Each structure stands twice: as structure tokens, then as C-alpha cells.
DNA sequence: GCAGTGGTACGTTGAATCTCGTAGTACGAA
DNA sequence: TTCGTACTACGAGATTCAACGTACCACTGC
């Protein structure tokens, strides 16, 4: 017999790595891809969790799932489910603690006029 | 009839990209590889140009040539020839100007005890 | 001249990465 | 229940990357 408790449309957490165990080259590699860097830029601009589908990425759904997974597994973002959709959020504070100044410097970088 | 001028064992320059044209994700990708990051760490520690063969890399000669080329083409290092060997040097000042704080933050990052 | 040193260029191989389609789950609304 | 939405997991193909061996070049010393 199962419980009567009805789950609230709760934030269900997903497994996230401990940032202390992430070597810096993994983070660099994760951000060394234009699409993923764009996602991170959007998240930083927004300053709050964003629905995966609200990025307007010009790739298929499965491709964006893949990139979000890479970002999550390298400790850059965290994700949680709420209702029917999944939200992503920059792990800004933790990143700043683990790699001081790194994210700031990357986000501050301007793209060249003709970005390759 | 050719010239009598004997070339001094001059620093012959190699082609290097203009950092203003380098998007940040290229630099991140270049540094997102453990071997290349190790090279950059060594150069930063040394604080002066280093002979390619003095890094003690545990890969073949052609592999290290490949990695040095990647670093050079992404604007991270410069190389010049002097006599019979080729020296590599961090483009520290230029990088700091183009991406303020980036290199510092990356070099400051400590590796986890059990780096993957 | 010849051999050794220090490096590049090229081609290849195997692994990783990126992209996608398909199929499937979980939820909310009609 | 049926539909649509939002997303995942899996498998496959194409492309890129990392590592290597070989051949080669330029220079030094004998």
C-alpha cells in the first residue's frame, strides 16, 4: 500500500559532481565549445535558472540535452526538475570558490568582430 | 652572386595569430587538455622562453610538436628559433590584455588530490 | 664528407566528440 | 484516456582529436 502523500511539484535534484574533484581542464574543455559557452553566457546574463527550451538553440533537442549534460558533469551548471520541465542554473558561487576569478574572466571576454 | 652577410644565429619568428582575432573559446579549448595545460604551467613557472625539449614530456616528438602548434595557433604561446632549437614563450602580457584575469585564474587553480 | 641533434610535415590509426533520429517517460490539460 | 509538451536515453554516423612512426630538413661537430 502506497503513501497518500502527494508530492508537491517538487524540485527534483539530479546528480551533480563535487566541484572539489573537478580538475580545471575539465571546466575549460566544457567551456571551450561555442554552443556551451553561449549557454553559460545566457545563464549568467539571466542570473536565474532557465528552462532548457528557452535558450533558442539552433540544434536538435537531443543535441542540446547532450551539451547540458556535459556542462552538468563538469560542474558548471546544476539542473533540477520542476513540473514538466528542467531548469538549468549556473553554479556561480561554487565555481567562484573553487576557481576564483575564472568565470568572471571568461564572461568578460569579448568576441572578435569576425568570430571564427 | 649571393651575399656575403652571414646571418647571426638570429631569432627567426614564426607566424602568430593576432590575439584580437582569437575568440575565448579557442583559448579555453587549447588549455582544456592536460598535457597542454601542463606546458603552460611550466612556462609560467619558468617565466622565460623554454626549449621545447626541456619539458620532459612523456610523448613522442611528433606529438609534442602537435601540441605546441595548437598552443601557438590559439595565441597562447609564441615560438622562435634560435640556433638549432626552438623556444616557446607564454604570451602572458598580451593574454592579460585580451582576456584580463583569465590566465591568472587558470594557473591559480589547484588540482584535486585524485585528478582524473 | 658523415653522423648526431632538434625539430617539422605527412599519413594513419584509434578514441573521443558532436549531431541527429527514434523511442520512450512523465506530466498537464482537454 | 488521449493528446501535446518537455525532456531523456540509446544507438548510429560523421567529424575531430591525440598519439605515433616515418621521412625529412637545417644545423653542429667530428
mmCIF file with all atom_site columns, C-alpha atoms (C1' of nucleotides) in Angstrom, chain C residues 9-22:
data_model
loop_
_atom_site.group_PDB
_atom_site.id
_atom_site.type_symbol
_atom_site.label_atom_id
_atom_site.label_alt_id
_atom_site.label_comp_id
_atom_site.label_asym_id
_atom_site.label_entity_id
_atom_site.label_seq_id
_atom_site.pdbx_PDB_ins_code
_atom_site.Cartn_x
_atom_site.Cartn_y
_atom_site.Cartn_z
_atom_site.occupancy
_atom_site.B_iso_or_equiv
_atom_site.pdbx_formal_charge
_atom_site.auth_seq_id
_atom_site.auth_comp_id
_atom_site.auth_asym_id
_atom_site.auth_atom_id
_atom_site.pdbx_PDB_model_num
ATOM 1  C "C1'" . DA C 1 9  ? 55.324 17.641 -42.140 1.00 0.00 ? 9  DA C "C1'" 1
ATOM 2  C "C1'" . DC C 1 10 ? 52.621 13.991 -43.582 1.00 0.00 ? 10 DC C "C1'" 1
ATOM 3  C "C1'" . DG C 1 11 ? 49.781 9.944  -43.279 1.00 0.00 ? 11 DG C "C1'" 1
ATOM 4  C "C1'" . DT C 1 12 ? 47.468 6.627  -40.271 1.00 0.00 ? 12 DT C "C1'" 1
ATOM 5  C "C1'" . DT C 1 13 ? 45.074 4.706  -36.542 1.00 0.00 ? 13 DT C "C1'" 1
ATOM 6  C "C1'" . DG C 1 14 ? 42.017 4.582  -32.607 1.00 0.00 ? 14 DG C "C1'" 1
ATOM 7  C "C1'" . DA C 1 15 ? 39.382 7.234  -29.460 1.00 0.00 ? 15 DA C "C1'" 1
ATOM 8  C "C1'" . DA C 1 16 ? 36.528 10.979 -28.311 1.00 0.00 ? 16 DA C "C1'" 1
ATOM 9  C "C1'" . DT C 1 17 ? 33.243 14.352 -29.619 1.00 0.00 ? 17 DT C "C1'" 1
ATOM 10 C "C1'" . DC C 1 18 ? 29.231 16.233 -31.869 1.00 0.00 ? 18 DC C "C1'" 1
ATOM 11 C "C1'" . DT C 1 19 ? 24.933 15.674 -34.128 1.00 0.00 ? 19 DT C "C1'" 1
ATOM 12 C "C1'" . DC C 1 20 ? 20.850 13.544 -35.052 1.00 0.00 ? 20 DC C "C1'" 1
ATOM 13 C "C1'" . DG C 1 21 ? 16.688 10.422 -35.232 1.00 0.00 ? 21 DG C "C1'" 1
ATOM 14 C "C1'" . DT C 1 22 ? 13.934 7.322  -32.830 1.00 0.00 ? 22 DT C "C1'" 1
#
